[in-house]
PDB file of C-alpha atoms in Angstrom:
ATOM      1  CA  MET X  25      74.751  85.983 114.215  1.00  0.00           C
ATOM      2  CA  GLU X  26      77.511  87.639 116.213  1.00  0.00           C
ATOM      3  CA  ALA X  27      79.576  90.094 114.195  1.00  0.00           C
ATOM      4  CA  SER X  28      82.766  88.253 115.120  1.00  0.00           C
ATOM      5  CA  PHE X  29      81.462  85.170 113.321  1.00  0.00           C
ATOM      6  CA  SER X  30      80.265  86.900 110.183  1.00  0.00           C
ATOM      7  CA  THR X  31      81.912  86.585 106.815  1.00  0.00           C
ATOM      8  CA  ASP X  32      82.803  89.668 104.829  1.00  0.00           C
ATOM      9  CA  TRP X  33      83.581  89.025 101.175  1.00  0.00           C
ATOM     10  CA  GLU X  34      84.776  92.306  99.743  1.00  0.00           C
ATOM     11  CA  LEU X  35      86.412  93.269  96.487  1.00  0.00           C
ATOM     12  CA  THR X  36      87.858  96.659  97.316  1.00  0.00           C
ATOM     13  CA  GLY X  37      91.416  95.889  98.308  1.00  0.00           C
ATOM     14  CA  ALA X  38      92.368  99.284  99.744  1.00  0.00           C
ATOM     15  CA  SER X  39      89.278  99.356 101.943  1.00  0.00           C
ATOM     16  CA  ILE X  40      89.961  95.888 103.349  1.00  0.00           C
ATOM     17  CA  TYR X  41      93.634  96.756 103.867  1.00  0.00           C
ATOM     18  CA  HIS X  42      92.637  99.637 106.126  1.00  0.00           C
ATOM     19  CA  HIS X  43      89.941  97.666 107.956  1.00  0.00           C
ATOM     20  CA  LEU X  44      92.530  95.020 108.841  1.00  0.00           C
ATOM     21  CA  THR X  45      94.695  97.641 110.559  1.00  0.00           C
ATOM     22  CA  ALA X  46      91.798  99.569 112.116  1.00  0.00           C
ATOM     23  CA  PHE X  47      92.765 101.217 115.417  1.00  0.00           C
ATOM     24  CA  GLY X  48      96.215  99.664 115.074  1.00  0.00           C
ATOM     25  CA  GLY X  49      94.735  96.226 115.743  1.00  0.00           C
ATOM     26  CA  LYS X  50      93.663  97.184 119.272  1.00  0.00           C
ATOM     27  CA  ASP X  51      89.962  96.589 118.669  1.00  0.00           C
ATOM     28  CA  GLU X  52      89.459  92.863 119.252  1.00  0.00           C
ATOM     29  CA  LYS X  53      85.903  92.899 117.866  1.00  0.00           C
ATOM     30  CA  THR X  54      86.680  91.472 114.438  1.00  0.00           C
ATOM     31  CA  LEU X  55      83.990  92.523 111.989  1.00  0.00           C
ATOM     32  CA  PHE X  56      84.608  89.680 109.547  1.00  0.00           C
ATOM     33  CA  GLN X  57      86.239  86.270 109.381  1.00  0.00           C
ATOM     34  CA  ARG X  58      87.349  86.282 105.758  1.00  0.00           C
ATOM     35  CA  ALA X  59      88.187  88.811 103.090  1.00  0.00           C
ATOM     36  CA  ILE X  60      89.166  88.831  99.424  1.00  0.00           C
ATOM     37  CA  PRO X  61      91.259  91.957  98.831  1.00  0.00           C
ATOM     38  CA  GLN X  62      91.672  92.383  95.086  1.00  0.00           C
ATOM     39  CA  SER X  63      94.268  94.786  93.668  1.00  0.00           C
ATOM     40  CA  THR X  64      95.008  96.506  96.954  1.00  0.00           C
ATOM     41  CA  GLY X  65      96.176 100.006  96.143  1.00  0.00           C
ATOM     42  CA  TRP X  66      95.400 103.626  96.889  1.00  0.00           C
ATOM     43  CA  VAL X  67      96.775 107.151  96.725  1.00  0.00           C
ATOM     44  CA  HIS X  68      98.897 107.810  99.807  1.00  0.00           C
ATOM     45  CA  ILE X  69      97.977 111.118 101.465  1.00  0.00           C
ATOM     46  CA  ALA X  70     100.975 111.526 103.675  1.00  0.00           C
ATOM     47  CA  ASP X  71     100.405 114.477 105.953  1.00  0.00           C
ATOM     48  CA  ASP X  72      97.958 117.079 107.214  1.00  0.00           C
ATOM     49  CA  LYS X  73      99.044 119.658 104.653  1.00  0.00           C
ATOM     50  CA  LEU X  74      98.287 117.377 101.709  1.00  0.00           C
ATOM     51  CA  GLU X  75      95.018 116.339 103.319  1.00  0.00           C
ATOM     52  CA  ASN X  76      93.957 119.942 103.861  1.00  0.00           C
ATOM     53  CA  ASP X  77      94.986 120.870 100.317  1.00  0.00           C
ATOM     54  CA  VAL X  78      92.633 118.199  98.953  1.00  0.00           C
ATOM     55  CA  ILE X  79      89.795 119.387 101.188  1.00  0.00           C
ATOM     56  CA  ASP X  80      90.333 123.029 100.189  1.00  0.00           C
ATOM     57  CA  ARG X  81      90.311 122.130  96.497  1.00  0.00           C
ATOM     58  CA  PHE X  82      87.096 120.161  96.912  1.00  0.00           C
ATOM     59  CA  LEU X  83      85.406 123.029  98.766  1.00  0.00           C
ATOM     60  CA  ALA X  84      86.435 125.484  96.057  1.00  0.00           C
ATOM     61  CA  LEU X  85      85.044 123.233  93.321  1.00  0.00           C
ATOM     62  CA  ALA X  86      81.838 122.741  95.312  1.00  0.00           C
ATOM     63  CA  LYS X  87      81.637 126.537  95.782  1.00  0.00           C
ATOM     64  CA  VAL X  88      81.204 126.345  99.551  1.00  0.00           C
ATOM     65  CA  SER X  89      83.304 127.720 102.388  1.00  0.00           C
ATOM     66  CA  ASP X  90      83.583 124.771 104.766  1.00  0.00           C
ATOM     67  CA  LEU X  91      82.718 121.108 105.330  1.00  0.00           C
ATOM     68  CA  GLU X  92      79.558 121.984 107.233  1.00  0.00           C
ATOM     69  CA  ALA X  93      78.245 123.755 104.143  1.00  0.00           C
ATOM     70  CA  ALA X  94      79.406 120.884 101.935  1.00  0.00           C
ATOM     71  CA  ARG X  95      77.321 118.429 103.976  1.00  0.00           C
ATOM     72  CA  LYS X  96      74.213 120.378 102.996  1.00  0.00           C
ATOM     73  CA  LEU X  97      74.845 119.982  99.270  1.00  0.00           C
ATOM     74  CA  SER X  98      72.751 117.639  97.165  1.00  0.00           C
ATOM     75  CA  THR X  99      74.159 114.307  96.023  1.00  0.00           C
ATOM     76  CA  GLU X 100      74.433 115.654  92.487  1.00  0.00           C
ATOM     77  CA  GLU X 101      76.399 118.718  93.637  1.00  0.00           C
ATOM     78  CA  VAL X 102      78.839 116.591  95.634  1.00  0.00           C
ATOM     79  CA  GLN X 103      79.289 114.203  92.710  1.00  0.00           C
ATOM     80  CA  LYS X 104      79.982 117.081  90.327  1.00  0.00           C
ATOM     81  CA  ALA X 105      82.652 118.560  92.608  1.00  0.00           C
ATOM     82  CA  ASN X 106      84.192 115.123  93.072  1.00  0.00           C
ATOM     83  CA  ARG X 107      84.364 114.535  89.301  1.00  0.00           C
ATOM     84  CA  LEU X 108      86.072 117.885  88.820  1.00  0.00           C
ATOM     85  CA  LEU X 109      88.540 117.125  91.610  1.00  0.00           C
ATOM     86  CA  ILE X 110      89.474 113.742  90.167  1.00  0.00           C
ATOM     87  CA  SER X 111      89.666 115.013  86.580  1.00  0.00           C
ATOM     88  CA  ASN X 112      92.412 117.449  87.590  1.00  0.00           C
ATOM     89  CA  SER X 113      94.528 114.744  89.226  1.00  0.00           C
ATOM     90  CA  ALA X 114      98.073 114.000  88.174  1.00  0.00           C
ATOM     91  CA  TRP X 115      98.326 111.084  85.752  1.00  0.00           C
ATOM     92  CA  GLY X 116      97.753 107.787  87.510  1.00  0.00           C
ATOM     93  CA  THR X 117      96.301 109.266  90.690  1.00  0.00           C
ATOM     94  CA  SER X 118      92.813 110.167  91.860  1.00  0.00           C
ATOM     95  CA  THR X 119      93.795 112.889  94.384  1.00  0.00           C
ATOM     96  CA  ALA X 120      91.419 111.657  97.095  1.00  0.00           C
ATOM     97  CA  GLY X 121      92.114 108.584  99.177  1.00  0.00           C
ATOM     98  CA  PRO X 122      92.494 107.232 102.716  1.00  0.00           C
ATOM     99  CA  PHE X 123      94.661 109.231 105.084  1.00  0.00           C
ATOM    100  CA  VAL X 124      96.097 108.768 108.555  1.00  0.00           C
ATOM    101  CA  ASP X 125      93.588 110.205 111.013  1.00  0.00           C
ATOM    102  CA  GLY X 126      95.352 109.056 114.181  1.00  0.00           C
ATOM    103  CA  LEU X 127      92.375 106.926 115.211  1.00  0.00           C
ATOM    104  CA  TYR X 128      90.897 104.454 112.737  1.00  0.00           C
ATOM    105  CA  ALA X 129      94.067 104.715 110.660  1.00  0.00           C
ATOM    106  CA  PRO X 130      96.678 105.584 113.305  1.00  0.00           C
ATOM    107  CA  GLU X 131      99.605 105.211 110.874  1.00  0.00           C
ATOM    108  CA  ASN X 132     100.379 104.087 107.339  1.00  0.00           C
ATOM    109  CA  PRO X 133      98.880 100.546 107.140  1.00  0.00           C
ATOM    110  CA  ASP X 134     102.053  99.190 105.506  1.00  0.00           C
ATOM    111  CA  LYS X 135     103.950 100.122 108.668  1.00  0.00           C
ATOM    112  CA  LEU X 136     101.206  98.751 110.926  1.00  0.00           C
ATOM    113  CA  PHE X 137     101.404  95.351 109.233  1.00  0.00           C
ATOM    114  CA  ALA X 138     105.190  95.315 109.605  1.00  0.00           C
ATOM    115  CA  GLU X 139     104.818  95.993 113.340  1.00  0.00           C
ATOM    116  CA  GLY X 140     102.081  93.397 113.869  1.00  0.00           C
ATOM    117  CA  ARG X 141      99.494  96.059 114.671  1.00  0.00           C
ATOM    118  CA  HIS X 142      96.570  94.547 112.811  1.00  0.00           C
ATOM    119  CA  ILE X 143      93.513  92.354 113.349  1.00  0.00           C
ATOM    120  CA  LYS X 144      94.747  88.777 113.602  1.00  0.00           C
ATOM    121  CA  ASN X 145      91.913  86.263 113.244  1.00  0.00           C
ATOM    122  CA  VAL X 146      91.076  86.698 109.566  1.00  0.00           C
ATOM    123  CA  ASP X 147      91.588  84.412 106.564  1.00  0.00           C
ATOM    124  CA  LEU X 148      92.576  86.097 103.305  1.00  0.00           C
ATOM    125  CA  LEU X 149      92.466  85.253  99.620  1.00  0.00           C
ATOM    126  CA  ILE X 150      94.638  87.973  98.077  1.00  0.00           C
ATOM    127  CA  GLY X 151      94.413  88.781  94.380  1.00  0.00           C
ATOM    128  CA  PHE X 152      96.403  90.918  91.958  1.00  0.00           C
ATOM    129  CA  ASP X 153      96.536  91.433  88.223  1.00  0.00           C
ATOM    130  CA  GLU X 154      99.704  90.741  86.286  1.00  0.00           C
ATOM    131  CA  ASP X 155     100.204  94.346  85.176  1.00  0.00           C
ATOM    132  CA  GLU X 156      98.755  96.583  87.872  1.00  0.00           C
ATOM    133  CA  GLY X 157     100.786  99.663  87.037  1.00  0.00           C
ATOM    134  CA  LEU X 158     100.502 100.238  83.292  1.00  0.00           C
ATOM    135  CA  ILE X 159      97.191 102.111  83.130  1.00  0.00           C
ATOM    136  CA  PHE X 160      98.452 104.456  85.861  1.00  0.00           C
ATOM    137  CA  THR X 161     101.730 105.185  84.059  1.00  0.00           C
ATOM    138  CA  SER X 162     102.102 108.466  82.216  1.00  0.00           C
ATOM    139  CA  PRO X 163     102.961 108.221  78.504  1.00  0.00           C
ATOM    140  CA  GLY X 164     105.555 110.867  79.278  1.00  0.00           C
ATOM    141  CA  SER X 165     107.646 108.319  81.200  1.00  0.00           C
ATOM    142  CA  SER X 166     109.480 107.343  78.038  1.00  0.00           C
ATOM    143  CA  ASP X 167     112.982 108.537  78.911  1.00  0.00           C
ATOM    144  CA  ASP X 168     115.078 109.274  82.007  1.00  0.00           C
ATOM    145  CA  ALA X 169     113.758 112.820  82.315  1.00  0.00           C
ATOM    146  CA  GLY X 170     110.176 111.600  81.977  1.00  0.00           C
ATOM    147  CA  TYR X 171     110.750 108.897  84.583  1.00  0.00           C
ATOM    148  CA  ARG X 172     112.061 111.508  87.017  1.00  0.00           C
ATOM    149  CA  ARG X 173     109.006 113.693  86.405  1.00  0.00           C
ATOM    150  CA  PHE X 174     106.839 110.633  87.025  1.00  0.00           C
ATOM    151  CA  LEU X 175     108.571 110.061  90.379  1.00  0.00           C
ATOM    152  CA  GLU X 176     108.235 113.706  91.397  1.00  0.00           C
ATOM    153  CA  SER X 177     104.544 113.723  90.534  1.00  0.00           C
ATOM    154  CA  THR X 178     103.678 110.345  92.051  1.00  0.00           C
ATOM    155  CA  TYR X 179     105.742 110.654  95.247  1.00  0.00           C
ATOM    156  CA  SER X 180     105.461 114.399  95.681  1.00  0.00           C
ATOM    157  CA  ASN X 181     106.312 114.353  99.384  1.00  0.00           C
ATOM    158  CA  ALA X 182     109.605 112.482  98.950  1.00  0.00           C
ATOM    159  CA  SER X 183     112.931 114.266  99.337  1.00  0.00           C
ATOM    160  CA  PRO X 184     115.265 114.626  96.327  1.00  0.00           C
ATOM    161  CA  GLU X 185     117.609 112.121  97.988  1.00  0.00           C
ATOM    162  CA  THR X 186     114.805 109.571  98.319  1.00  0.00           C
ATOM    163  CA  LEU X 187     113.818 110.068  94.689  1.00  0.00           C
ATOM    164  CA  ASP X 188     117.466 109.567  93.714  1.00  0.00           C
ATOM    165  CA  HIS X 189     117.476 106.260  95.596  1.00  0.00           C
ATOM    166  CA  ILE X 190     114.343 105.092  93.774  1.00  0.00           C
ATOM    167  CA  GLU X 191     115.679 106.214  90.399  1.00  0.00           C
ATOM    168  CA  LYS X 192     119.273 105.033  90.638  1.00  0.00           C
ATOM    169  CA  THR X 193     119.291 102.112  93.088  1.00  0.00           C
ATOM    170  CA  LEU X 194     115.875 100.469  93.213  1.00  0.00           C
ATOM    171  CA  TYR X 195     114.843 100.998  89.576  1.00  0.00           C
ATOM    172  CA  PRO X 196     118.011 101.994  87.702  1.00  0.00           C
ATOM    173  CA  PRO X 197     117.987 102.685  83.941  1.00  0.00           C
ATOM    174  CA  VAL X 198     119.191  99.174  83.128  1.00  0.00           C
ATOM    175  CA  PHE X 199     117.021  97.517  80.493  1.00  0.00           C
ATOM    176  CA  ASP X 200     118.491  94.035  80.115  1.00  0.00           C
ATOM    177  CA  GLY X 201     115.639  92.451  82.087  1.00  0.00           C
ATOM    178  CA  SER X 202     117.682  91.935  85.252  1.00  0.00           C
ATOM    179  CA  HIS X 203     115.465  94.393  87.153  1.00  0.00           C
ATOM    180  CA  GLY X 204     112.168  93.155  85.730  1.00  0.00           C
ATOM    181  CA  TYR X 205     111.804  95.631  82.862  1.00  0.00           C
ATOM    182  CA  THR X 206     113.270  96.179  79.409  1.00  0.00           C
ATOM    183  CA  ASN X 207     112.115  99.716  78.578  1.00  0.00           C
ATOM    184  CA  GLN X 208     111.281 103.013  80.258  1.00  0.00           C
ATOM    185  CA  THR X 209     107.509 102.505  80.254  1.00  0.00           C
ATOM    186  CA  ASP X 210     107.795  99.140  81.985  1.00  0.00           C
ATOM    187  CA  ARG X 211     110.247 100.672  84.449  1.00  0.00           C
ATOM    188  CA  ALA X 212     107.671 103.277  85.481  1.00  0.00           C
ATOM    189  CA  SER X 213     104.841 100.740  85.410  1.00  0.00           C
ATOM    190  CA  ILE X 214     106.635  98.322  87.745  1.00  0.00           C
ATOM    191  CA  THR X 215     107.597 101.184  90.053  1.00  0.00           C
ATOM    192  CA  LYS X 216     103.944 102.186  90.301  1.00  0.00           C
ATOM    193  CA  ALA X 217     102.754  98.596  90.673  1.00  0.00           C
ATOM    194  CA  GLU X 218     105.173  97.617  93.432  1.00  0.00           C
ATOM    195  CA  SER X 219     104.815 100.834  95.408  1.00  0.00           C
ATOM    196  CA  GLU X 220     101.022 100.864  95.454  1.00  0.00           C
ATOM    197  CA  PHE X 221      99.785  97.360  94.616  1.00  0.00           C
ATOM    198  CA  THR X 222     101.830  94.211  94.277  1.00  0.00           C
ATOM    199  CA  CYS X 223     104.176  94.532  97.260  1.00  0.00           C
ATOM    200  CA  LYS X 224     101.135  94.619  99.493  1.00  0.00           C
ATOM    201  CA  TYR X 225     100.288  90.957  99.023  1.00  0.00           C
ATOM    202  CA  GLY X 226     103.728  90.174 100.426  1.00  0.00           C
ATOM    203  CA  PHE X 227     102.982  92.431 103.400  1.00  0.00           C
ATOM    204  CA  LEU X 228      99.683  90.617 103.948  1.00  0.00           C
ATOM    205  CA  GLN X 229     101.299  87.200 103.530  1.00  0.00           C
ATOM    206  CA  ALA X 230     103.956  88.067 106.112  1.00  0.00           C
ATOM    207  CA  ALA X 231     101.312  89.345 108.522  1.00  0.00           C
ATOM    208  CA  TYR X 232      98.896  86.413 108.205  1.00  0.00           C
ATOM    209  CA  GLY X 233     101.156  83.488 107.339  1.00  0.00           C
ATOM    210  CA  SER X 234      99.253  80.315 106.495  1.00  0.00           C
ATOM    211  CA  ARG X 235      95.925  82.125 106.941  1.00  0.00           C
ATOM    212  CA  ALA X 236      96.582  84.025 103.700  1.00  0.00           C
ATOM    213  CA  LYS X 237      96.868  82.671 100.174  1.00  0.00           C
ATOM    214  CA  SER X 238      97.341  84.549  96.926  1.00  0.00           C
ATOM    215  CA  TYR X 239      96.562  84.403  93.241  1.00  0.00           C
ATOM    216  CA  ARG X 240      97.866  86.361  90.248  1.00  0.00           C
ATOM    217  CA  PHE X 241      95.400  87.039  87.436  1.00  0.00           C
ATOM    218  CA  ASN X 242      96.834  87.260  83.934  1.00  0.00           C
ATOM    219  CA  VAL X 243      94.004  86.492  81.544  1.00  0.00           C
ATOM    220  CA  TYR X 244      94.460  88.955  78.672  1.00  0.00           C
ATOM    221  CA  PRO X 245      94.986  91.871  79.002  1.00  0.00           C
ATOM    222  CA  GLY X 246      95.969  91.315  82.651  1.00  0.00           C
ATOM    223  CA  LEU X 247      95.663  94.992  83.531  1.00  0.00           C
ATOM    224  CA  HIS X 248      94.327  96.520  86.725  1.00  0.00           C
ATOM    225  CA  GLY X 249      90.636  95.636  86.988  1.00  0.00           C
ATOM    226  CA  SER X 250      90.739  92.887  84.353  1.00  0.00           C
ATOM    227  CA  GLU X 251      89.546  90.239  86.794  1.00  0.00           C
ATOM    228  CA  MET X 252      86.295  92.113  87.441  1.00  0.00           C
ATOM    229  CA  HIS X 253      84.812  90.742  84.207  1.00  0.00           C
ATOM    230  CA  TYR X 254      85.495  87.256  85.584  1.00  0.00           C
ATOM    231  CA  THR X 255      84.525  87.962  89.182  1.00  0.00           C
ATOM    232  CA  PHE X 256      81.089  89.153  88.066  1.00  0.00           C
ATOM    233  CA  TYR X 257      80.707  87.007  84.956  1.00  0.00           C
ATOM    234  CA  ASN X 258      77.005  86.571  84.228  1.00  0.00           C
ATOM    235  CA  GLY X 259      76.807  84.417  81.125  1.00  0.00           C
ATOM    236  CA  PRO X 260      77.953  84.692  77.489  1.00  0.00           C
ATOM    237  CA  ASP X 261      75.107  86.969  76.448  1.00  0.00           C
ATOM    238  CA  ARG X 262      76.188  89.677  78.869  1.00  0.00           C
ATOM    239  CA  ASN X 263      79.949  88.997  78.838  1.00  0.00           C
ATOM    240  CA  PRO X 264      80.802  87.533  75.413  1.00  0.00           C
ATOM    241  CA  GLU X 265      84.470  88.552  75.725  1.00  0.00           C
ATOM    242  CA  VAL X 266      85.022  86.347  78.778  1.00  0.00           C
ATOM    243  CA  ASP X 267      86.382  82.784  78.702  1.00  0.00           C
ATOM    244  CA  GLU X 268      83.504  81.004  80.411  1.00  0.00           C
ATOM    245  CA  ALA X 269      85.515  78.031  81.681  1.00  0.00           C
ATOM    246  CA  ILE X 270      88.026  80.300  83.410  1.00  0.00           C
ATOM    247  CA  ALA X 271      85.276  82.568  84.759  1.00  0.00           C
ATOM    248  CA  VAL X 272      83.300  79.694  86.271  1.00  0.00           C
ATOM    249  CA  GLY X 273      86.430  78.185  87.809  1.00  0.00           C
ATOM    250  CA  PHE X 274      87.461  81.555  89.208  1.00  0.00           C
ATOM    251  CA  GLN X 275      84.021  82.173  90.693  1.00  0.00           C
ATOM    252  CA  GLU X 276      84.110  78.725  92.305  1.00  0.00           C
ATOM    253  CA  LEU X 277      87.365  79.703  94.027  1.00  0.00           C
ATOM    254  CA  LEU X 278      85.936  82.977  95.309  1.00  0.00           C
ATOM    255  CA  THR X 279      82.593  81.654  96.499  1.00  0.00           C
ATOM    256  CA  SER X 280      83.992  78.503  98.124  1.00  0.00           C
ATOM    257  CA  PHE X 281      86.464  80.634 100.047  1.00  0.00           C
ATOM    258  CA  ALA X 282      83.709  83.011 101.135  1.00  0.00           C
ATOM    259  CA  ALA X 283      81.540  80.115 102.302  1.00  0.00           C
ATOM    260  CA  THR X 284      84.096  77.805 103.898  1.00  0.00           C
ATOM    261  CA  GLY X 285      87.482  79.521 104.055  1.00  0.00           C
ATOM    262  CA  ASN X 286      88.896  76.984 101.597  1.00  0.00           C
ATOM    263  CA  ALA X 287      89.240  78.142  97.975  1.00  0.00           C
ATOM    264  CA  THR X 288      88.482  75.134  95.770  1.00  0.00           C
ATOM    265  CA  SER X 289      87.473  74.635  92.154  1.00  0.00           C
ATOM    266  CA  LEU X 290      87.212  71.749  89.714  1.00  0.00           C
ATOM    267  CA  ALA X 291      89.147  73.950  87.292  1.00  0.00           C
ATOM    268  CA  ALA X 292      92.047  74.250  89.755  1.00  0.00           C
ATOM    269  CA  PRO X 293      92.439  70.824  91.387  1.00  0.00           C
ATOM    270  CA  GLN X 294      95.872  71.852  92.665  1.00  0.00           C
ATOM    271  CA  GLY X 295      94.158  74.423  94.881  1.00  0.00           C
ATOM    272  CA  VAL X 296      95.705  77.667  96.072  1.00  0.00           C
ATOM    273  CA  PRO X 297      99.179  76.890  97.453  1.00  0.00           C
ATOM    274  CA  VAL X 298     100.631  78.041 100.745  1.00  0.00           C
ATOM    275  CA  TYR X 299     102.858  81.057 100.019  1.00  0.00           C
ATOM    276  CA  GLY X 300     105.742  79.967 102.271  1.00  0.00           C
ATOM    277  CA  GLY X 301     109.435  80.473 101.674  1.00  0.00           C
ATOM    278  CA  GLU X 302     109.030  79.606  98.005  1.00  0.00           C
ATOM    279  CA  ARG X 303     106.581  82.533  97.633  1.00  0.00           C
ATOM    280  CA  ARG X 304     104.088  80.410  95.697  1.00  0.00           C
ATOM    281  CA  MET X 305     100.661  81.472  94.476  1.00  0.00           C
ATOM    282  CA  LEU X 306      97.908  80.378  92.123  1.00  0.00           C
ATOM    283  CA  TYR X 307      98.341  81.646  88.572  1.00  0.00           C
ATOM    284  CA  ILE X 308      95.295  82.280  86.380  1.00  0.00           C
ATOM    285  CA  GLY X 309      96.156  82.840  82.724  1.00  0.00           C
ATOM    286  CA  ASN X 310      94.795  82.363  79.231  1.00  0.00           C
ATOM    287  CA  GLU X 311      95.594  78.645  79.402  1.00  0.00           C
ATOM    288  CA  GLY X 312      93.828  78.121  82.721  1.00  0.00           C
ATOM    289  CA  PHE X 313      95.074  77.590  86.270  1.00  0.00           C
ATOM    290  CA  GLY X 314      98.593  76.802  87.470  1.00  0.00           C
ATOM    291  CA  ILE X 315     101.207  77.620  90.093  1.00  0.00           C
ATOM    292  CA  ALA X 316     103.587  80.598  89.946  1.00  0.00           C
ATOM    293  CA  THR X 317     105.943  82.456  92.259  1.00  0.00           C
ATOM    294  CA  ASP X 318     105.827  86.004  93.569  1.00  0.00           C
ATOM    295  CA  GLU X 319     107.863  88.176  91.187  1.00  0.00           C
ATOM    296  CA  THR X 320     108.091  91.280  93.358  1.00  0.00           C
ATOM    297  CA  VAL X 321     111.602  92.171  94.542  1.00  0.00           C
ATOM    298  CA  PRO X 322     111.924  91.911  98.363  1.00  0.00           C
ATOM    299  CA  GLU X 323     114.493  94.711  98.624  1.00  0.00           C
ATOM    300  CA  ARG X 324     112.210  97.094  96.767  1.00  0.00           C
ATOM    301  CA  CYS X 325     109.125  96.047  98.726  1.00  0.00           C
ATOM    302  CA  LYS X 326     111.000  96.562 102.000  1.00  0.00           C
ATOM    303  CA  PHE X 327     111.678 100.138 100.922  1.00  0.00           C
ATOM    304  CA  TRP X 328     108.027 100.791 100.076  1.00  0.00           C
ATOM    305  CA  GLN X 329     106.867  99.297 103.373  1.00  0.00           C
ATOM    306  CA  SER X 330     109.177 101.625 105.295  1.00  0.00           C
ATOM    307  CA  GLY X 331     107.171 104.648 104.159  1.00  0.00           C
ATOM    308  CA  ILE X 332     110.346 106.713 103.728  1.00  0.00           C
ATOM    309  CA  TYR X 333     108.934 108.224 100.555  1.00  0.00           C
ATOM    310  CA  LEU X 334     105.800 109.589 102.257  1.00  0.00           C
TER     311      LEU X 334
END
C-alpha cells in the first residue's frame, strides 16, 4: 500500500504534533491519513543554548566527551545517563524534548499551525484529560511567591516583563472562579495545562477544521495519562479498576476512527460533534458519554501560540 494511503494510529500527542508540521508542511508525501494525538504536550527547548546545555549535561552524566562517543555506549549506559538527566529536572519537566532544528522542525509547531504551514490531508481525533497540569505542578506553588518561582522555572527563557504579563494579566491572583481557578495550586495547574497541553487542541481544530474532532476524558481521577488504562483496557482480571462499559465504548471510538475515519460507538450514539463556533467536543466522564464545550480561554491560548515566552 502506498504510504500516502496508510493509516497511522498513534498515542503520543507531542510526536504527532511535530509530524504534522514536518518540514513546515512543504513535504507533500503524507505518511498517514489519520492520527489520534492524546494529551499533546512537551518541554519547549527554545534555543541553541538550551539545547546545547541539555546535550552537555547528558554527555557529562554518560561520562563521554562528545556525541560520537555517546553513540558507542551500550543501551544500558545510555538509559542510565538518561534516567539521571531526567531525575534532575525541574518539577514538572523532563529536561529533554523536541527542539527546532531548522529542518524537520523549522519553527515552533504552534506557530507553524497558526501560519498554515502543516500537512493538510489528515483526519484527527484529538484527546485530552480534564486535569492535564496537576501532576506537573510543584507543591511549592501555594502562594504568590511560589507561583512566580513556578513561572521562572517552567518558562526559564521568558523575560521578566513576559512573566509579569502571565502572572498579572493572564492568570491574576483572583480566586473567585472567574479565571477558571479558586486557589493557587489550580492557578499553576491551569497555567501549565493551557501552555503545554489543552490549548493545542484548539490550535489543531483551527488548522484542520471539520477534519478534526475532540474529546475530553474525565473518568476519575482525570489526570494526565488517566485515559491510558481505558485505551489499553484488557479485561477485568488485568484492569479491575477500570469501568468496563466506558472502556469498551472508548475503544470502539478509537478503533472505528482508525479503521474508517469516523469515530462511532454504541456507548456514544451522539457521536463526536463538530467543534465549530460553539467549541463542542465529546465528554467522557464517570457517568458515561456526553457533549461538552472547550473550557480553555482563547485570549490565553493566543498568547501561548505566539511563542513570546520562548
